[in-house]
Structures are given as structure tokens and as C-alpha cells.
mmCIF file of C-alpha atoms in Angstrom:
data_model
loop_
_atom_site.group_PDB
_atom_site.id
_atom_site.type_symbol
_atom_site.label_atom_id
_atom_site.label_comp_id
_atom_site.label_asym_id
_atom_site.label_seq_id
_atom_site.Cartn_x
_atom_site.Cartn_y
_atom_site.Cartn_z
ATOM 1 C CA MET J 779 20.653 70.040 -37.885
ATOM 2 C CA TYR J 780 18.115 69.595 -35.091
ATOM 3 C CA THR J 781 19.494 68.145 -31.846
ATOM 4 C CA SER J 782 17.113 66.802 -29.249
ATOM 5 C CA PRO J 783 17.434 68.545 -25.874
ATOM 6 C CA LEU J 784 17.563 65.042 -24.381
ATOM 7 C CA SER J 785 20.738 64.155 -26.260
ATOM 8 C CA SER J 786 23.070 65.829 -23.761
ATOM 9 C CA PHE J 787 21.460 63.870 -20.939
ATOM 10 C CA VAL J 788 21.965 60.627 -22.861
ATOM 11 C CA VAL J 789 25.644 61.423 -23.388
ATOM 12 C CA ASN J 790 26.119 62.356 -19.735
ATOM 13 C CA ASP J 791 24.368 59.162 -18.668
ATOM 14 C CA LYS J 792 26.707 57.105 -20.824
ATOM 15 C CA LEU J 793 29.754 58.878 -19.451
ATOM 16 C CA SER J 794 28.434 58.358 -15.939
ATOM 17 C CA ASN J 795 28.038 54.634 -16.611
ATOM 18 C CA ARG J 796 31.565 54.451 -17.975
ATOM 19 C CA HIS J 797 32.942 56.156 -14.874
ATOM 20 C CA ALA J 798 30.874 53.878 -12.631
ATOM 21 C CA ALA J 799 32.282 50.828 -14.426
ATOM 22 C CA LEU J 800 35.829 52.128 -14.020
ATOM 23 C CA ASN J 801 35.328 52.658 -10.294
ATOM 24 C CA LEU J 802 33.919 49.159 -9.833
ATOM 25 C CA ILE J 803 36.908 47.678 -11.637
ATOM 26 C CA ARG J 804 39.315 49.894 -9.750
ATOM 27 C CA PHE J 805 38.130 48.963 -6.277
ATOM 28 C CA ASN J 806 37.592 45.277 -7.121
ATOM 29 C CA PRO J 807 40.759 44.454 -9.088
ATOM 30 C CA GLY J 808 40.794 40.951 -10.506
ATOM 31 C CA GLU J 809 37.455 40.185 -8.839
ATOM 32 C CA ILE J 810 34.721 41.707 -11.003
ATOM 33 C CA SER J 811 33.342 40.542 -14.355
ATOM 34 C CA ARG J 812 31.198 42.132 -17.040
ATOM 35 C CA VAL J 813 28.162 40.288 -15.698
ATOM 36 C CA GLU J 814 28.713 41.647 -12.184
ATOM 37 C CA ILE J 815 29.244 45.190 -13.492
ATOM 38 C CA ALA J 816 25.953 44.966 -15.401
ATOM 39 C CA ARG J 817 24.180 43.783 -12.254
ATOM 40 C CA ARG J 818 25.581 46.531 -10.033
ATOM 41 C CA ILE J 819 25.068 49.413 -12.477
ATOM 42 C CA GLY J 820 21.694 48.142 -13.704
ATOM 43 C CA LEU J 821 22.569 47.931 -17.406
ATOM 44 C CA THR J 822 22.133 45.218 -19.978
ATOM 45 C CA ARG J 823 25.063 42.911 -20.669
ATOM 46 C CA ALA J 824 25.243 44.299 -24.208
ATOM 47 C CA ALA J 825 25.561 47.879 -22.921
ATOM 48 C CA VAL J 826 28.303 46.893 -20.479
ATOM 49 C CA SER J 827 30.140 44.916 -23.170
ATOM 50 C CA SER J 828 30.175 48.048 -25.328
ATOM 51 C CA ILE J 829 31.582 50.164 -22.475
ATOM 52 C CA ILE J 830 34.206 47.570 -21.560
ATOM 53 C CA GLY J 831 35.176 47.146 -25.205
ATOM 54 C CA ASP J 832 35.843 50.882 -25.506
ATOM 55 C CA LEU J 833 37.939 50.910 -22.333
ATOM 56 C CA ILE J 834 39.990 47.893 -23.401
ATOM 57 C CA ASN J 835 40.622 49.453 -26.804
ATOM 58 C CA MET J 836 41.801 52.622 -25.068
ATOM 59 C CA GLY J 837 44.189 50.554 -22.956
ATOM 60 C CA ILE J 838 42.848 51.735 -19.601
ATOM 61 C CA ILE J 839 41.575 48.313 -18.477
ATOM 62 C CA ARG J 840 42.579 44.756 -19.252
ATOM 63 C CA GLU J 841 41.334 41.248 -18.701
ATOM 64 C CA ALA J 842 42.891 39.576 -15.696
ATOM 65 C CA GLU J 843 43.339 35.934 -14.767
ATOM 66 C CA ARG J 844 40.094 34.050 -14.434
ATOM 67 C CA ILE J 845 38.659 33.624 -10.970
ATOM 68 C CA THR J 846 37.794 30.134 -9.797
ATOM 69 C CA SER J 847 34.241 28.966 -10.264
ATOM 70 C CA ALA J 848 32.450 25.909 -8.907
ATOM 71 C CA ASN J 849 30.007 25.778 -11.820
ATOM 72 C CA GLY J 850 31.348 25.648 -15.322
ATOM 73 C CA ARG J 851 33.624 28.127 -17.016
ATOM 74 C CA PRO J 852 34.575 31.054 -14.725
ATOM 75 C CA PRO J 853 33.857 34.578 -15.989
ATOM 76 C CA VAL J 854 36.624 36.806 -17.298
ATOM 77 C CA VAL J 855 37.498 39.403 -14.684
ATOM 78 C CA LEU J 856 38.814 42.912 -15.250
ATOM 79 C CA GLU J 857 41.357 45.286 -13.758
ATOM 80 C CA ILE J 858 42.788 48.747 -14.382
ATOM 81 C CA ASN J 859 45.900 48.528 -16.549
ATOM 82 C CA PRO J 860 48.624 49.882 -14.213
ATOM 83 C CA GLU J 861 50.851 50.746 -17.173
ATOM 84 C CA TYR J 862 48.292 53.077 -18.731
ATOM 85 C CA GLY J 863 50.098 56.019 -17.179
ATOM 86 C CA ARG J 864 51.602 57.626 -14.105
ATOM 87 C CA VAL J 865 50.171 59.845 -11.380
ATOM 88 C CA VAL J 866 51.662 61.836 -8.507
ATOM 89 C CA GLY J 867 50.499 62.087 -4.881
ATOM 90 C CA ILE J 868 51.801 64.954 -2.738
ATOM 91 C CA ASP J 869 51.429 65.567 0.994
ATOM 92 C CA ILE J 870 52.381 69.073 2.114
ATOM 93 C CA GLY J 871 52.791 69.476 5.874
ATOM 94 C CA ALA J 872 53.837 72.353 8.086
ATOM 95 C CA SER J 873 57.430 71.136 8.197
ATOM 96 C CA HIS J 874 57.646 68.360 5.606
ATOM 97 C CA ILE J 875 56.683 67.482 2.059
ATOM 98 C CA SER J 876 56.253 63.990 0.614
ATOM 99 C CA LEU J 877 55.892 63.035 -3.036
ATOM 100 C CA LEU J 878 54.896 59.661 -4.494
ATOM 101 C CA LEU J 879 55.144 58.600 -8.133
ATOM 102 C CA ALA J 880 52.705 55.769 -8.821
ATOM 103 C CA ASP J 881 51.148 53.741 -11.614
ATOM 104 C CA MET J 882 47.407 53.511 -12.261
ATOM 105 C CA GLY J 883 47.179 50.549 -9.914
ATOM 106 C CA ALA J 884 48.450 52.766 -7.048
ATOM 107 C CA SER J 885 51.735 50.854 -6.847
ATOM 108 C CA ILE J 886 54.544 53.175 -5.735
ATOM 109 C CA ILE J 887 57.369 53.637 -8.241
ATOM 110 C CA ASP J 888 59.376 56.267 -6.372
ATOM 111 C CA GLU J 889 59.052 58.591 -3.403
ATOM 112 C CA CYS J 890 60.691 61.691 -2.038
ATOM 113 C CA ASP J 891 60.577 63.208 1.458
ATOM 114 C CA SER J 892 62.014 66.604 2.267
ATOM 115 C CA SER J 893 61.919 69.211 5.009
ATOM 116 C CA PHE J 894 59.608 72.108 4.250
ATOM 117 C CA ASP J 895 58.654 75.420 5.845
ATOM 118 C CA ILE J 896 55.043 76.215 5.082
ATOM 119 C CA GLY J 897 55.447 79.565 6.839
ATOM 120 C CA LYS J 898 57.457 80.942 3.910
ATOM 121 C CA GLY J 899 54.257 81.294 1.899
ATOM 122 C CA PRO J 900 52.811 79.883 -1.330
ATOM 123 C CA GLU J 901 55.210 81.305 -3.911
ATOM 124 C CA SER J 902 58.236 79.880 -2.124
ATOM 125 C CA GLY J 903 56.428 76.653 -1.232
ATOM 126 C CA LEU J 904 55.222 75.862 -4.732
ATOM 127 C CA LYS J 905 58.659 76.615 -6.134
ATOM 128 C CA VAL J 906 60.156 74.004 -3.785
ATOM 129 C CA LEU J 907 57.417 71.531 -4.738
ATOM 130 C CA ASP J 908 57.999 72.074 -8.456
ATOM 131 C CA GLN J 909 61.729 71.514 -8.065
ATOM 132 C CA LEU J 910 61.301 68.311 -6.049
ATOM 133 C CA LEU J 911 58.787 66.904 -8.513
ATOM 134 C CA HIS J 912 60.952 67.577 -11.553
ATOM 135 C CA GLU J 913 63.974 66.035 -9.820
ATOM 136 C CA MET J 914 62.018 62.869 -9.097
ATOM 137 C CA LEU J 915 60.558 62.637 -12.597
ATOM 138 C CA SER J 916 63.921 63.237 -14.244
ATOM 139 C CA LYS J 917 65.275 60.071 -12.609
ATOM 140 C CA HIS J 918 62.686 58.127 -14.600
ATOM 141 C CA ASN J 919 62.919 60.220 -17.786
ATOM 142 C CA ILE J 920 59.261 61.227 -17.445
ATOM 143 C CA PRO J 921 58.324 64.728 -18.643
ATOM 144 C CA ILE J 922 55.738 66.445 -16.470
ATOM 145 C CA ASN J 923 53.178 66.528 -19.280
ATOM 146 C CA ARG J 924 53.155 62.708 -19.318
ATOM 147 C CA ILE J 925 51.749 62.635 -15.782
ATOM 148 C CA LEU J 926 47.998 61.983 -15.969
ATOM 149 C CA ALA J 927 47.067 63.860 -12.783
ATOM 150 C CA ALA J 928 48.365 65.033 -9.412
ATOM 151 C CA GLY J 929 46.665 64.849 -6.021
ATOM 152 C CA ILE J 930 47.794 67.271 -3.305
ATOM 153 C CA GLY J 931 47.021 67.432 0.404
ATOM 154 C CA VAL J 932 47.551 70.503 2.577
ATOM 155 C CA PRO J 933 46.986 71.071 6.331
ATOM 156 C CA GLY J 934 44.062 73.456 6.145
ATOM 157 C CA PRO J 935 40.348 73.782 5.254
ATOM 158 C CA ILE J 936 39.800 73.538 1.505
ATOM 159 C CA SER J 937 37.396 75.205 -0.889
ATOM 160 C CA VAL J 938 37.152 72.487 -3.526
ATOM 161 C CA ASP J 939 35.531 74.845 -6.045
ATOM 162 C CA ALA J 940 38.237 77.505 -5.653
ATOM 163 C CA GLY J 941 41.138 75.069 -5.295
ATOM 164 C CA ALA J 942 42.433 77.092 -2.348
ATOM 165 C CA VAL J 943 42.673 76.995 1.428
ATOM 166 C CA ILE J 944 40.292 79.030 3.584
ATOM 167 C CA SER J 945 41.749 80.826 6.619
ATOM 168 C CA PRO J 946 44.235 78.028 7.398
ATOM 169 C CA PRO J 947 45.527 78.370 11.001
ATOM 170 C CA ILE J 948 48.998 76.887 10.329
ATOM 171 C CA MET J 949 49.464 78.152 6.749
ATOM 172 C CA PRO J 950 50.271 81.868 7.048
ATOM 173 C CA ASN J 951 49.825 83.864 3.819
ATOM 174 C CA TRP J 952 48.211 80.917 1.984
ATOM 175 C CA ASP J 953 44.609 82.062 2.565
ATOM 176 C CA GLY J 954 42.775 82.188 -0.760
ATOM 177 C CA PHE J 955 45.914 81.569 -2.836
ATOM 178 C CA PRO J 956 44.895 79.633 -6.004
ATOM 179 C CA ILE J 957 47.055 76.550 -5.376
ATOM 180 C CA ARG J 958 45.262 74.237 -7.802
ATOM 181 C CA ASP J 959 45.011 76.731 -10.665
ATOM 182 C CA SER J 960 48.625 77.834 -10.221
ATOM 183 C CA LEU J 961 49.921 74.270 -10.438
ATOM 184 C CA GLU J 962 47.645 73.341 -13.337
ATOM 185 C CA LYS J 963 48.982 76.341 -15.241
ATOM 186 C CA LEU J 964 52.582 75.474 -14.313
ATOM 187 C CA TRP J 965 52.398 71.740 -15.036
ATOM 188 C CA GLU J 966 49.565 71.642 -17.608
ATOM 189 C CA ILE J 967 48.005 68.576 -15.981
ATOM 190 C CA PRO J 968 44.840 68.100 -13.869
ATOM 191 C CA VAL J 969 45.419 68.802 -10.154
ATOM 192 C CA SER J 970 43.165 67.936 -7.209
ATOM 193 C CA LEU J 971 43.562 69.833 -3.920
ATOM 194 C CA ASN J 972 42.341 68.329 -0.654
ATOM 195 C CA ASN J 973 42.817 68.581 3.086
ATOM 196 C CA ASP J 974 45.614 66.255 4.254
ATOM 197 C CA ALA J 975 43.460 64.506 6.874
ATOM 198 C CA GLU J 976 40.776 63.833 4.245
ATOM 199 C CA LEU J 977 43.406 62.203 2.069
ATOM 200 C CA GLY J 978 44.676 60.241 5.067
ATOM 201 C CA ALA J 979 41.144 58.887 5.520
ATOM 202 C CA LEU J 980 40.936 58.076 1.810
ATOM 203 C CA GLY J 981 44.320 56.339 1.789
ATOM 204 C CA GLU J 982 43.494 54.175 4.808
ATOM 205 C CA TRP J 983 40.010 53.422 3.438
ATOM 206 C CA ALA J 984 41.288 52.357 0.024
ATOM 207 C CA ALA J 985 44.564 50.661 0.924
ATOM 208 C CA GLY J 986 45.080 50.547 4.682
ATOM 209 C CA ALA J 987 43.420 49.811 7.992
ATOM 210 C CA GLY J 988 39.982 51.000 6.854
ATOM 211 C CA ARG J 989 39.448 48.668 3.898
ATOM 212 C CA GLY J 990 35.897 47.371 3.902
ATOM 213 C CA GLU J 991 34.574 50.089 6.225
ATOM 214 C CA ARG J 992 31.676 52.278 5.129
ATOM 215 C CA ASP J 993 32.087 54.896 7.866
ATOM 216 C CA LEU J 994 35.394 55.872 9.446
ATOM 217 C CA ALA J 995 37.282 58.807 10.893
ATOM 218 C CA TYR J 996 40.994 59.393 10.406
ATOM 219 C CA ILE J 997 42.627 61.621 13.033
ATOM 220 C CA LYS J 998 45.953 63.114 11.953
ATOM 221 C CA VAL J 999 48.134 64.185 14.864
ATOM 222 C CA GLY J 1000 51.012 66.204 13.480
ATOM 223 C CA THR J 1001 51.945 69.855 13.921
ATOM 224 C CA GLY J 1002 48.190 70.373 14.076
ATOM 225 C CA ILE J 1003 45.293 67.985 14.606
ATOM 226 C CA GLY J 1004 42.693 67.308 11.937
ATOM 227 C CA ALA J 1005 40.097 64.680 11.085
ATOM 228 C CA GLY J 1006 39.171 63.177 7.739
ATOM 229 C CA LEU J 1007 35.716 61.617 7.496
ATOM 230 C CA ILE J 1008 34.509 58.832 5.202
ATOM 231 C CA LEU J 1009 30.727 58.523 5.454
ATOM 232 C CA ASP J 1010 28.883 55.902 3.424
ATOM 233 C CA GLY J 1011 32.027 55.359 1.369
ATOM 234 C CA GLU J 1012 32.476 59.035 0.426
ATOM 235 C CA ILE J 1013 34.692 61.842 1.759
ATOM 236 C CA TYR J 1014 32.563 64.218 3.825
ATOM 237 C CA ARG J 1015 33.787 67.819 3.534
ATOM 238 C CA GLY J 1016 30.876 69.873 4.829
ATOM 239 C CA VAL J 1017 29.357 72.905 3.127
ATOM 240 C CA THR J 1018 32.544 75.001 2.974
ATOM 241 C CA GLY J 1019 35.192 72.274 3.237
ATOM 242 C CA SER J 1020 35.969 72.737 6.919
ATOM 243 C CA ALA J 1021 34.422 69.518 8.252
ATOM 244 C CA GLY J 1022 36.813 67.577 10.442
ATOM 245 C CA GLU J 1023 38.636 70.482 12.095
ATOM 246 C CA ILE J 1024 38.650 68.568 15.358
ATOM 247 C CA GLY J 1025 41.848 70.308 16.469
ATOM 248 C CA HIS J 1026 39.862 73.487 17.066
ATOM 249 C CA LEU J 1027 37.313 72.066 19.444
ATOM 250 C CA THR J 1028 37.518 74.025 22.693
ATOM 251 C CA ILE J 1029 38.909 71.959 25.570
ATOM 252 C CA ASP J 1030 39.372 74.845 28.033
ATOM 253 C CA GLU J 1031 38.168 78.339 27.217
ATOM 254 C CA ASP J 1032 40.884 79.773 29.476
ATOM 255 C CA GLY J 1033 43.587 77.582 27.974
ATOM 256 C CA PRO J 1034 46.615 78.536 25.837
ATOM 257 C CA LEU J 1035 46.276 80.636 22.709
ATOM 258 C CA CYS J 1036 45.826 78.570 19.548
ATOM 259 C CA THR J 1037 47.065 79.390 16.038
ATOM 260 C CA CYS J 1038 43.445 79.919 15.014
ATOM 261 C CA GLY J 1039 43.164 82.874 17.416
ATOM 262 C CA ASN J 1040 40.959 81.173 20.006
ATOM 263 C CA ARG J 1041 42.037 79.874 23.392
ATOM 264 C CA GLY J 1042 42.037 76.344 24.706
ATOM 265 C CA CYS J 1043 41.688 74.407 21.436
ATOM 266 C CA LEU J 1044 42.607 70.726 21.426
ATOM 267 C CA GLU J 1045 45.504 71.537 19.079
ATOM 268 C CA ALA J 1046 46.898 74.036 21.603
ATOM 269 C CA PHE J 1047 47.057 71.249 24.190
ATOM 270 C CA ALA J 1048 47.901 68.130 22.187
ATOM 271 C CA GLY J 1049 49.177 69.092 18.715
ATOM 272 C CA GLY J 1050 52.804 68.634 17.723
ATOM 273 C CA ARG J 1051 53.707 72.242 18.470
ATOM 274 C CA ALA J 1052 52.088 72.044 21.901
ATOM 275 C CA ILE J 1053 53.871 68.783 22.717
ATOM 276 C CA ALA J 1054 57.211 70.298 21.701
ATOM 277 C CA GLN J 1055 56.524 73.463 23.730
ATOM 278 C CA GLN J 1056 55.687 71.446 26.850
ATOM 279 C CA ALA J 1057 58.968 69.570 26.494
ATOM 280 C CA GLN J 1058 60.970 72.769 25.934
ATOM 281 C CA ASP J 1059 59.409 74.415 29.002
ATOM 282 C CA ALA J 1060 60.167 71.362 31.141
ATOM 283 C CA VAL J 1061 63.830 71.246 30.088
ATOM 284 C CA SER J 1062 64.127 74.996 30.729
ATOM 285 C CA ASN J 1063 62.790 74.343 34.245
ATOM 286 C CA LYS J 1064 65.407 71.603 34.811
ATOM 287 C CA LYS J 1065 62.896 68.753 34.619
ATOM 288 C CA ARG J 1066 64.604 65.366 34.752
ATOM 289 C CA THR J 1067 64.253 63.924 31.268
ATOM 290 C CA HIS J 1068 66.361 62.487 28.479
ATOM 291 C CA LEU J 1069 65.275 65.465 26.401
ATOM 292 C CA SER J 1070 67.678 67.693 28.360
ATOM 293 C CA THR J 1071 70.519 66.334 26.212
ATOM 294 C CA ILE J 1072 69.047 68.090 23.165
ATOM 295 C CA GLN J 1073 70.499 71.548 22.596
ATOM 296 C CA PRO J 1074 69.498 74.211 21.953
ATOM 297 C CA ILE J 1075 66.296 73.701 23.906
ATOM 298 C CA GLU J 1076 64.249 75.459 21.199
ATOM 299 C CA SER J 1077 65.137 72.691 18.750
ATOM 300 C CA ILE J 1078 63.230 70.004 20.694
ATOM 301 C CA THR J 1079 60.396 68.679 18.526
ATOM 302 C CA ALA J 1080 57.354 66.462 19.029
ATOM 303 C CA LEU J 1081 59.288 63.738 17.200
ATOM 304 C CA ASP J 1082 62.032 64.017 19.825
ATOM 305 C CA VAL J 1083 59.404 63.568 22.541
ATOM 306 C CA ALA J 1084 57.950 60.545 20.739
ATOM 307 C CA THR J 1085 61.403 58.989 20.302
ATOM 308 C CA ALA J 1086 62.311 59.564 23.964
ATOM 309 C CA ALA J 1087 58.986 58.073 25.061
ATOM 310 C CA GLN J 1088 59.628 54.929 23.036
ATOM 311 C CA GLN J 1089 63.068 54.702 24.652
ATOM 312 C CA GLY J 1090 61.524 54.726 28.126
ATOM 313 C CA ASP J 1091 61.722 58.388 29.137
ATOM 314 C CA LEU J 1092 59.007 58.717 31.787
ATOM 315 C CA PHE J 1093 58.418 62.452 31.338
ATOM 316 C CA SER J 1094 57.993 62.108 27.560
ATOM 317 C CA GLN J 1095 55.570 59.251 28.111
ATOM 318 C CA GLN J 1096 53.548 61.432 30.482
ATOM 319 C CA ILE J 1097 53.323 64.215 27.887
ATOM 320 C CA LEU J 1098 52.020 61.796 25.263
ATOM 321 C CA GLU J 1099 49.644 60.068 27.656
ATOM 322 C CA ARG J 1100 48.125 63.432 28.584
ATOM 323 C CA ALA J 1101 47.840 64.370 24.902
ATOM 324 C CA GLY J 1102 46.252 60.996 24.173
ATOM 325 C CA THR J 1103 43.631 61.529 26.867
ATOM 326 C CA GLN J 1104 42.784 65.006 25.561
ATOM 327 C CA ILE J 1105 42.508 63.769 21.978
ATOM 328 C CA GLY J 1106 40.435 60.833 23.207
ATOM 329 C CA ILE J 1107 37.943 63.201 24.834
ATOM 330 C CA ALA J 1108 37.449 64.933 21.474
ATOM 331 C CA ILE J 1109 37.176 61.587 19.674
ATOM 332 C CA ALA J 1110 34.515 60.494 22.177
ATOM 333 C CA GLY J 1111 32.332 63.387 21.021
ATOM 334 C CA LEU J 1112 32.926 62.414 17.404
ATOM 335 C CA VAL J 1113 32.060 58.769 18.164
ATOM 336 C CA ASN J 1114 28.828 59.793 19.894
ATOM 337 C CA PHE J 1115 27.874 62.129 17.051
ATOM 338 C CA LEU J 1116 28.847 60.103 13.948
ATOM 339 C CA ASN J 1117 28.928 56.512 15.242
ATOM 340 C CA PRO J 1118 31.782 55.389 12.903
ATOM 341 C CA GLY J 1119 32.886 51.770 12.723
ATOM 342 C CA MET J 1120 36.555 52.719 12.951
ATOM 343 C CA VAL J 1121 38.761 55.584 14.129
ATOM 344 C CA ILE J 1122 42.268 55.540 12.674
ATOM 345 C CA ILE J 1123 45.037 57.556 14.319
ATOM 346 C CA GLY J 1124 47.734 58.799 11.948
ATOM 347 C CA GLY J 1125 50.440 61.437 11.692
ATOM 348 C CA GLY J 1126 53.956 61.472 13.106
ATOM 349 C CA VAL J 1127 52.988 61.502 16.788
ATOM 350 C CA ALA J 1128 50.776 58.430 16.309
ATOM 351 C CA GLN J 1129 53.810 56.308 15.470
ATOM 352 C CA THR J 1130 54.425 55.914 19.217
ATOM 353 C CA GLY J 1131 51.667 53.300 19.209
ATOM 354 C CA ASP J 1132 50.020 52.346 22.504
ATOM 355 C CA ILE J 1133 51.798 55.081 24.472
ATOM 356 C CA ILE J 1134 49.352 57.587 22.992
ATOM 357 C CA LEU J 1135 46.723 55.178 21.654
ATOM 358 C CA GLU J 1136 45.779 53.479 24.924
ATOM 359 C CA PRO J 1137 44.887 56.756 26.739
ATOM 360 C CA MET J 1138 42.740 57.660 23.722
ATOM 361 C CA ARG J 1139 40.893 54.337 23.900
ATOM 362 C CA GLN J 1140 40.333 54.708 27.631
ATOM 363 C CA ALA J 1141 38.965 58.249 27.236
ATOM 364 C CA VAL J 1142 36.612 57.141 24.462
ATOM 365 C CA GLN J 1143 35.475 54.165 26.537
ATOM 366 C CA ARG J 1144 34.706 56.379 29.528
ATOM 367 C CA ARG J 1145 33.010 59.208 27.651
ATOM 368 C CA SER J 1146 31.168 57.651 24.694
ATOM 369 C CA LEU J 1147 27.780 56.008 24.763
ATOM 370 C CA PRO J 1148 27.943 52.205 25.099
ATOM 371 C CA ALA J 1149 25.951 51.791 21.870
ATOM 372 C CA ALA J 1150 28.721 53.606 19.973
ATOM 373 C CA THR J 1151 31.787 52.224 21.772
ATOM 374 C CA HIS J 1152 30.502 48.675 21.348
ATOM 375 C CA VAL J 1153 31.260 48.724 17.634
ATOM 376 C CA VAL J 1154 34.011 51.290 17.124
ATOM 377 C CA ARG J 1155 37.606 50.147 16.691
ATOM 378 C CA ILE J 1156 40.442 52.574 17.399
ATOM 379 C CA THR J 1157 43.708 51.711 15.706
ATOM 380 C CA THR J 1158 46.831 53.261 14.228
ATOM 381 C CA ALA J 1159 47.244 53.943 10.517
ATOM 382 C CA MET J 1160 48.425 50.884 8.619
ATOM 383 C CA LEU J 1161 50.102 53.085 5.997
ATOM 384 C CA GLY J 1162 52.018 55.077 8.627
ATOM 385 C CA LYS J 1163 53.333 58.393 7.404
ATOM 386 C CA ARG J 1164 52.202 57.525 3.865
ATOM 387 C CA SER J 1165 48.463 57.668 4.604
ATOM 388 C CA SER J 1166 47.900 61.153 3.169
ATOM 389 C CA SER J 1167 50.287 60.826 0.212
ATOM 390 C CA ILE J 1168 48.741 57.488 -0.798
ATOM 391 C CA GLY J 1169 45.334 59.115 -0.433
ATOM 392 C CA ALA J 1170 46.616 61.806 -2.796
ATOM 393 C CA VAL J 1171 47.608 59.061 -5.251
ATOM 394 C CA ILE J 1172 44.106 57.555 -5.018
ATOM 395 C CA GLN J 1173 42.614 60.993 -5.662
ATOM 396 C CA ALA J 1174 44.927 61.550 -8.638
ATOM 397 C CA ILE J 1175 43.839 58.215 -10.122
ATOM 398 C CA SER J 1176 40.199 59.293 -9.692
ATOM 399 C CA ILE J 1177 40.890 62.493 -11.603
ATOM 400 C CA ALA J 1178 42.698 60.563 -14.345
ATOM 401 C CA LEU J 1179 39.819 58.094 -14.682
ATOM 402 C CA LYS J 1180 37.317 60.937 -14.953
ATOM 403 C CA GLN J 1181 39.391 62.319 -17.813
ATOM 404 C CA VAL J 1182 39.331 58.911 -19.484
ATOM 405 C CA ALA J 1183 35.582 58.534 -18.965
ATOM 406 C CA ALA J 1184 34.961 61.885 -20.673
ATOM 407 C CA ARG J 1185 37.453 61.386 -23.495
ATOM 408 C CA LYS J 1186 34.917 60.347 -26.096
ATOM 409 C CA GLU J 1187 31.203 59.583 -26.259
ATOM 410 C CA VAL J 1188 30.299 56.018 -25.432
ATOM 411 C CA ARG J 1189 28.593 54.384 -28.382
#
């Protein structure tokens, strides 16, 4: 039977329209009607009614309560059916791992946080991840093959096509390891792999401090320092996936050696490891600080410094203020270059609030162009330590919706 060469384009166009409708419903829950979807996508009401009918029959969307209307009968609005299935969001850090089990509305059902040593390599790391995930799912009697998709964030540059990290400075032995393919083979579900700062940006944009912003930067200050960028409502990754590696901007070419092999990177001055090292050196040199009560000295962490600073320890506050100024200098360059409406500071160190945030603001104010600083807001992450894992949930939902959109041809 003859098939027109245009037929595949027609099918793809229909699937694209279905996915566009799902995204509009997803990001405007209980607020968008069939008429509004038709207007935004540029389709006839009949075409949209056909798409929505398919999606309702599949159970992926449902009609919500009517919105109020000043003129006549209000339109029926739509929302993603949260009970359609479950997804998992995972944030892998240098020393921690967080897992979230969520419904299709991104509501959290369960979560798990555990210590983690990324330096042990991918085989060991993925084994730990697999065990933690199965333990969490078993509490809810959910087999892994019932999970619609998983989103995963890792602290390194990502090749989206390969599903692997590229020369990650703080992930020894992970370079090029097929993380996504390995987990898809193990779990037999779709897996999305992203940089953790990118997912932090996505989480804050979709559900946190960045809601309503078109352009924002999320700076994650943890063991390392990375930036996630949302430009015109989309994650910006760059050509090879290494956009946002703000932690490896050179602050002082004669500065301390960084994990990336260069000297004087921002991360070597103000990352979590650097903050901990400064504290350890000070205690070794008999500096007067509350941190001297922590033994052995080598066990002092950036979190200890942050806690001591919040409790009034002057030396710890000075460390964080200096780190805040150095990070602020780097952010000033980003503000001048990208002109975002918002910069969100996340990661464990950021939980100290104004102790580190105010020096950042002052540095940006001094070093950015007035045209850029006039509009930019610098704030802490509303989602706290969950920013990246919730971003992973949002990404997993996106993957699940793409699967739904492609499930069958739209009539």
C-alpha cells in the first residue's frame, strides 16, 4: 500500500500538539481550558477536543473544578491526573544522595536521604542507589516496573545524548560511564540524566522561588559550585552540556589547586571542600573558634562551619562572608553577561541565609552594570535542599508525558 511521504510529518505534528497540550495543562493546573489550549497552540477547537478526549480516555488528564467567570458559564478547566502513575527524582551529590517518590502532580509521597561517597565509583554508587530505591518502593508495595520514569541529577557536566558525565572534577572514575543506559537496563524504565544545578534551576523555576521567571540562574554551593541556567523558559546546557560550570572560573591564577587540575578556581576558594579546609587549617593553627571542639580536626565539614556561623561563631562567619564575596564576584560576571531576572542560591552552604547571601549581593551591586543590577533579584532557594531532587521529579514527569504523547497516533 502506498504511503505518502508527508504522512510521517502529519503524525509527528499531531504528537507534538498532544505534548504541547500536556505541557500547557501541566504548568497551568486547574487554570486552562480547551479554548485556551486551542488559542495558544493555534489549533481549531475541534482538533483540541479530539486531543483532550484521547488524553482523558487514557486517564492522564482530568477535568477540574470550574474557574469563576464574570460572563456566563465558566469553561471546564483541565489538570494532569496525579494518580496516573508514580515517578522518582534522585539527586546524587559528592557526599549525599536524596530520593523522592512523587505522583504525576509532583506531590511528594516519600523521600529518602542517605550519606554517599561518590569517590567509590559508578559500580558501587549505582548499587547503593538501586538498594535505596527498592527499599523505598517496597514500603509502598510498588514494583520498579510500575514507575513511569526516573530523573537523576549528578554533580558534573552531562552529555545528554550519551547519558554520561564528561570529565567530572568531583566524580573520579565516572567519566564516560553510561549511567542512564545502565539504570534503564537495570530498572527497565525511562531514565533522564542531568546536571544537579540544572535540576535545581528547574525545580525552583517550576515549584520554588523562580516561578513566573523567564530567565534565571540557580547557583548551587555544595562540595563544588555549579550554575543551572533557565533561558526563555528552557534549560540551557551549551553545546557539550558544560554550560554553568561557574565553579571553574579563575579567581586567582596563582591560587590553590582545584579538583579540575587548574589553579585558583572559584570552587577552590569558596566550595564546600575549600570552606572545610580553611576551617581545619585554622583549628590546626589554634585559631579561636567554636570549631576547635570538633575532633578529629579532619572531620570538620562545611556544614559544621555553617552551623557554627549561625550560632554566632565570628571566625566561621568570616569564612562564609569571604566565600560569599568571591561567589558574588563570579555572579556579577554572569549578571552582566546574561542579564537574568533572578539569581537563586541553593545547596547546603546557602542555608546560612544572609551570612553568605548579603556579601554576594554587595559584590554583585559593586561589580555589575546598573542596567543589570536594577532588575536582578538575588535570593535563597525556596525548596532548600530539595531543589535538585524536585527538579529531577519535574524532569521525570516530562519524560513520562513524552511517553504518553507518543503512545498512539492522535486521530
